[in-house]
């Protein structure tokens, strides 16, 4: 007799292999970013420094995009600290987010090559918006099904509100880049810094929650 499909959508699926895939994809993405950093060969000594300066936009695009990839991985690391299991929706949303993350090197290459053109920032905005959309949907839908019920419910809310906010900023940046590409660059820099502050606070919050749960388990 065939077993009936689970009515809970597969809640309780193991999550470790999904974590391994996430780690691998982000490691490759971060490595590929450095391939855009190159200068012409055979330069005379007096041309090396000017060549490095000319490639400044590519170095800046590398730093921004590496930060974006690092944020994506950090999100997965923090989210999986409170998600103890998986289901089919989480599987699909994670794969979709990794597809978006894999486009970060392409977006970085366009940004570094065309820093003065609004089109240089459009791929980056689209990629970040897509990445944030998948992460927001995943956490919003699964915040009750997959998150450890002992975790403060405000933690998953902080997750999806954070990614939704960044996604909306990325969408609003698409027309803003046509107003001023240089302003768009600095907005990306500032938002990236604010995200790291947000994740610092969120990681501390999760750490306190985990410690509290461990103390309760020891009682």
PDB file of N, CA, C and O in Angstrom, residues 50-85:
ATOM      1  N   UNK A  50      48.661  54.064 -11.812  1.00  0.00           N
ATOM      2  CA  UNK A  50      47.494  54.571 -12.541  1.00  0.00           C
ATOM      3  C   UNK A  50      46.511  53.470 -12.941  1.00  0.00           C
ATOM      4  O   UNK A  50      45.293  53.681 -12.917  1.00  0.00           O
ATOM      5  N   UNK A  51      47.044  52.292 -13.285  1.00  0.00           N
ATOM      6  CA  UNK A  51      46.158  51.187 -13.658  1.00  0.00           C
ATOM      7  C   UNK A  51      45.335  50.722 -12.459  1.00  0.00           C
ATOM      8  O   UNK A  51      44.147  50.395 -12.595  1.00  0.00           O
ATOM      9  N   UNK A  52      45.948  50.698 -11.287  1.00  0.00           N
ATOM     10  CA  UNK A  52      45.206  50.335 -10.081  1.00  0.00           C
ATOM     11  C   UNK A  52      44.119  51.354  -9.773  1.00  0.00           C
ATOM     12  O   UNK A  52      43.004  50.996  -9.386  1.00  0.00           O
ATOM     13  N   UNK A  53      44.459  52.629  -9.935  1.00  0.00           N
ATOM     14  CA  UNK A  53      43.482  53.690  -9.677  1.00  0.00           C
ATOM     15  C   UNK A  53      42.319  53.601 -10.664  1.00  0.00           C
ATOM     16  O   UNK A  53      41.152  53.774 -10.294  1.00  0.00           O
ATOM     17  N   UNK A  54      42.659  53.325 -11.930  1.00  0.00           N
ATOM     18  CA  UNK A  54      41.613  53.206 -12.946  1.00  0.00           C
ATOM     19  C   UNK A  54      40.653  52.061 -12.645  1.00  0.00           C
ATOM     20  O   UNK A  54      39.491  52.092 -13.040  1.00  0.00           O
ATOM     21  N   UNK A  55      41.164  51.056 -11.964  1.00  0.00           N
ATOM     22  CA  UNK A  55      40.323  49.911 -11.611  1.00  0.00           C
ATOM     23  C   UNK A  55      39.648  50.088 -10.254  1.00  0.00           C
ATOM     24  O   UNK A  55      39.074  49.131  -9.726  1.00  0.00           O
ATOM     25  N   UNK A  56      39.706  51.302  -9.707  1.00  0.00           N
ATOM     26  CA  UNK A  56      39.062  51.573  -8.428  1.00  0.00           C
ATOM     27  C   UNK A  56      37.598  51.176  -8.381  1.00  0.00           C
ATOM     28  O   UNK A  56      37.151  50.565  -7.398  1.00  0.00           O
ATOM     29  N   UNK A  57      36.794  51.501  -9.425  1.00  0.00           N
ATOM     30  CA  UNK A  57      35.386  51.093  -9.397  1.00  0.00           C
ATOM     31  C   UNK A  57      35.192  49.584  -9.287  1.00  0.00           C
ATOM     32  O   UNK A  57      34.247  49.124  -8.644  1.00  0.00           O
ATOM     33  N   UNK A  58      36.104  48.813  -9.894  1.00  0.00           N
ATOM     34  CA  UNK A  58      35.979  47.358  -9.798  1.00  0.00           C
ATOM     35  C   UNK A  58      36.313  46.870  -8.397  1.00  0.00           C
ATOM     36  O   UNK A  58      35.685  45.927  -7.895  1.00  0.00           O
ATOM     37  N   UNK A  59      37.294  47.514  -7.749  1.00  0.00           N
ATOM     38  CA  UNK A  59      37.597  47.167  -6.366  1.00  0.00           C
ATOM     39  C   UNK A  59      36.415  47.508  -5.459  1.00  0.00           C
ATOM     40  O   UNK A  59      36.088  46.760  -4.532  1.00  0.00           O
ATOM     41  N   UNK A  60      35.786  48.654  -5.726  1.00  0.00           N
ATOM     42  CA  UNK A  60      34.624  49.052  -4.928  1.00  0.00           C
ATOM     43  C   UNK A  60      33.463  48.084  -5.150  1.00  0.00           C
ATOM     44  O   UNK A  60      32.785  47.686  -4.190  1.00  0.00           O
ATOM     45  N   UNK A  61      33.243  47.698  -6.419  1.00  0.00           N
ATOM     46  CA  UNK A  61      32.174  46.747  -6.723  1.00  0.00           C
ATOM     47  C   UNK A  61      32.451  45.402  -6.062  1.00  0.00           C
ATOM     48  O   UNK A  61      31.528  44.730  -5.582  1.00  0.00           O
ATOM     49  N   UNK A  62      33.718  45.004  -6.020  1.00  0.00           N
ATOM     50  CA  UNK A  62      34.083  43.757  -5.342  1.00  0.00           C
ATOM     51  C   UNK A  62      33.733  43.831  -3.860  1.00  0.00           C
ATOM     52  O   UNK A  62      33.130  42.897  -3.308  1.00  0.00           O
ATOM     53  N   UNK A  63      34.113  44.927  -3.198  1.00  0.00           N
ATOM     54  CA  UNK A  63      33.855  45.064  -1.772  1.00  0.00           C
ATOM     55  C   UNK A  63      32.350  45.046  -1.480  1.00  0.00           C
ATOM     56  O   UNK A  63      31.884  44.372  -0.550  1.00  0.00           O
ATOM     57  N   UNK A  64      31.577  45.788  -2.276  1.00  0.00           N
ATOM     58  CA  UNK A  64      30.129  45.851  -2.071  1.00  0.00           C
ATOM     59  C   UNK A  64      29.489  44.487  -2.297  1.00  0.00           C
ATOM     60  O   UNK A  64      28.655  44.025  -1.506  1.00  0.00           O
ATOM     61  N   UNK A  65      29.891  43.824  -3.377  1.00  0.00           N
ATOM     62  CA  UNK A  65      29.273  42.554  -3.731  1.00  0.00           C
ATOM     63  C   UNK A  65      29.705  41.435  -2.790  1.00  0.00           C
ATOM     64  O   UNK A  65      28.919  40.540  -2.480  1.00  0.00           O
ATOM     65  N   UNK A  66      30.956  41.477  -2.352  1.00  0.00           N
ATOM     66  CA  UNK A  66      31.389  40.490  -1.361  1.00  0.00           C
ATOM     67  C   UNK A  66      30.588  40.667  -0.078  1.00  0.00           C
ATOM     68  O   UNK A  66      30.184  39.683   0.552  1.00  0.00           O
ATOM     69  N   UNK A  67      30.347  41.932   0.298  1.00  0.00           N
ATOM     70  CA  UNK A  67      29.534  42.204   1.475  1.00  0.00           C
ATOM     71  C   UNK A  67      28.118  41.662   1.290  1.00  0.00           C
ATOM     72  O   UNK A  67      27.542  41.083   2.217  1.00  0.00           O
ATOM     73  N   UNK A  68      27.553  41.834   0.078  1.00  0.00           N
ATOM     74  CA  UNK A  68      26.205  41.332  -0.191  1.00  0.00           C
ATOM     75  C   UNK A  68      26.158  39.813  -0.071  1.00  0.00           C
ATOM     76  O   UNK A  68      25.223  39.252   0.516  1.00  0.00           O
ATOM     77  N   UNK A  69      27.169  39.140  -0.636  1.00  0.00           N
ATOM     78  CA  UNK A  69      27.220  37.681  -0.538  1.00  0.00           C
ATOM     79  C   UNK A  69      27.410  37.251   0.918  1.00  0.00           C
ATOM     80  O   UNK A  69      26.792  36.274   1.376  1.00  0.00           O
ATOM     81  N   UNK A  70      28.248  37.977   1.639  1.00  0.00           N
ATOM     82  CA  UNK A  70      28.477  37.657   3.052  1.00  0.00           C
ATOM     83  C   UNK A  70      27.209  37.857   3.872  1.00  0.00           C
ATOM     84  O   UNK A  70      26.916  37.072   4.789  1.00  0.00           O
ATOM     85  N   UNK A  71      26.447  38.892   3.539  1.00  0.00           N
ATOM     86  CA  UNK A  71      25.172  39.120   4.226  1.00  0.00           C
ATOM     87  C   UNK A  71      24.211  37.966   3.944  1.00  0.00           C
ATOM     88  O   UNK A  71      23.524  37.476   4.846  1.00  0.00           O
ATOM     89  N   UNK A  72      24.168  37.524   2.661  1.00  0.00           N
ATOM     90  CA  UNK A  72      23.294  36.410   2.312  1.00  0.00           C
ATOM     91  C   UNK A  72      23.643  35.152   3.082  1.00  0.00           C
ATOM     92  O   UNK A  72      22.759  34.452   3.605  1.00  0.00           O
ATOM     93  N   UNK A  73      24.952  34.864   3.172  1.00  0.00           N
ATOM     94  CA  UNK A  73      25.368  33.686   3.935  1.00  0.00           C
ATOM     95  C   UNK A  73      25.074  33.870   5.423  1.00  0.00           C
ATOM     96  O   UNK A  73      24.627  32.932   6.085  1.00  0.00           O
ATOM     97  N   UNK A  74      25.330  35.063   5.936  1.00  0.00           N
ATOM     98  CA  UNK A  74      25.080  35.327   7.355  1.00  0.00           C
ATOM     99  C   UNK A  74      23.601  35.165   7.680  1.00  0.00           C
ATOM    100  O   UNK A  74      23.241  34.655   8.750  1.00  0.00           O
ATOM    101  N   UNK A  75      22.741  35.597   6.750  1.00  0.00           N
ATOM    102  CA  UNK A  75      21.305  35.402   6.961  1.00  0.00           C
ATOM    103  C   UNK A  75      20.999  33.917   7.106  1.00  0.00           C
ATOM    104  O   UNK A  75      20.270  33.509   8.023  1.00  0.00           O
ATOM    105  N   UNK A  76      21.536  33.116   6.172  1.00  0.00           N
ATOM    106  CA  UNK A  76      21.274  31.679   6.227  1.00  0.00           C
ATOM    107  C   UNK A  76      21.798  31.080   7.521  1.00  0.00           C
ATOM    108  O   UNK A  76      21.136  30.240   8.153  1.00  0.00           O
ATOM    109  N   UNK A  77      22.975  31.519   7.941  1.00  0.00           N
ATOM    110  CA  UNK A  77      23.569  31.011   9.180  1.00  0.00           C
ATOM    111  C   UNK A  77      22.694  31.350  10.384  1.00  0.00           C
ATOM    112  O   UNK A  77      22.407  30.492  11.238  1.00  0.00           O
ATOM    113  N   UNK A  78      22.252  32.602  10.456  1.00  0.00           N
ATOM    114  CA  UNK A  78      21.427  33.024  11.582  1.00  0.00           C
ATOM    115  C   UNK A  78      20.034  32.391  11.525  1.00  0.00           C
ATOM    116  O   UNK A  78      19.499  31.959  12.549  1.00  0.00           O
ATOM    117  N   UNK A  79      19.466  32.339  10.318  1.00  0.00           N
ATOM    118  CA  UNK A  79      18.119  31.769  10.187  1.00  0.00           C
ATOM    119  C   UNK A  79      18.107  30.294  10.555  1.00  0.00           C
ATOM    120  O   UNK A  79      17.186  29.811  11.224  1.00  0.00           O
ATOM    121  N   UNK A  80      19.132  29.577  10.129  1.00  0.00           N
ATOM    122  CA  UNK A  80      19.183  28.152  10.438  1.00  0.00           C
ATOM    123  C   UNK A  80      19.561  27.893  11.890  1.00  0.00           C
ATOM    124  O   UNK A  80      19.523  26.750  12.338  1.00  0.00           O
ATOM    125  N   UNK A  81      19.934  28.943  12.609  1.00  0.00           N
ATOM    126  CA  UNK A  81      20.143  28.808  14.045  1.00  0.00           C
ATOM    127  C   UNK A  81      18.816  28.718  14.793  1.00  0.00           C
ATOM    128  O   UNK A  81      18.764  28.199  15.909  1.00  0.00           O
ATOM    129  N   UNK A  82      17.762  29.238  14.164  1.00  0.00           N
ATOM    130  CA  UNK A  82      16.441  29.176  14.796  1.00  0.00           C
ATOM    131  C   UNK A  82      15.504  28.211  14.063  1.00  0.00           C
ATOM    132  O   UNK A  82      14.498  27.791  14.623  1.00  0.00           O
ATOM    133  N   UNK A  83      15.840  27.878  12.805  1.00  0.00           N
ATOM    134  CA  UNK A  83      15.082  26.871  12.060  1.00  0.00           C
ATOM    135  C   UNK A  83      15.730  25.512  12.295  1.00  0.00           C
ATOM    136  O   UNK A  83      16.843  25.269  11.835  1.00  0.00           O
ATOM    137  N   UNK A  84      15.052  24.633  12.985  1.00  0.00           N
ATOM    138  CA  UNK A  84      15.620  23.337  13.338  1.00  0.00           C
ATOM    139  C   UNK A  84      15.321  22.262  12.307  1.00  0.00           C
ATOM    140  O   UNK A  84      15.843  21.164  12.380  1.00  0.00           O
ATOM    141  N   UNK A  85      14.475  22.566  11.328  1.00  0.00           N
ATOM    142  CA  UNK A  85      14.070  21.575  10.342  1.00  0.00           C
ATOM    143  C   UNK A  85      13.697  22.266   9.056  1.00  0.00           C
ATOM    144  O   UNK A  85      13.807  23.494   8.954  1.00  0.00           O
TER     145      UNK A  85
END
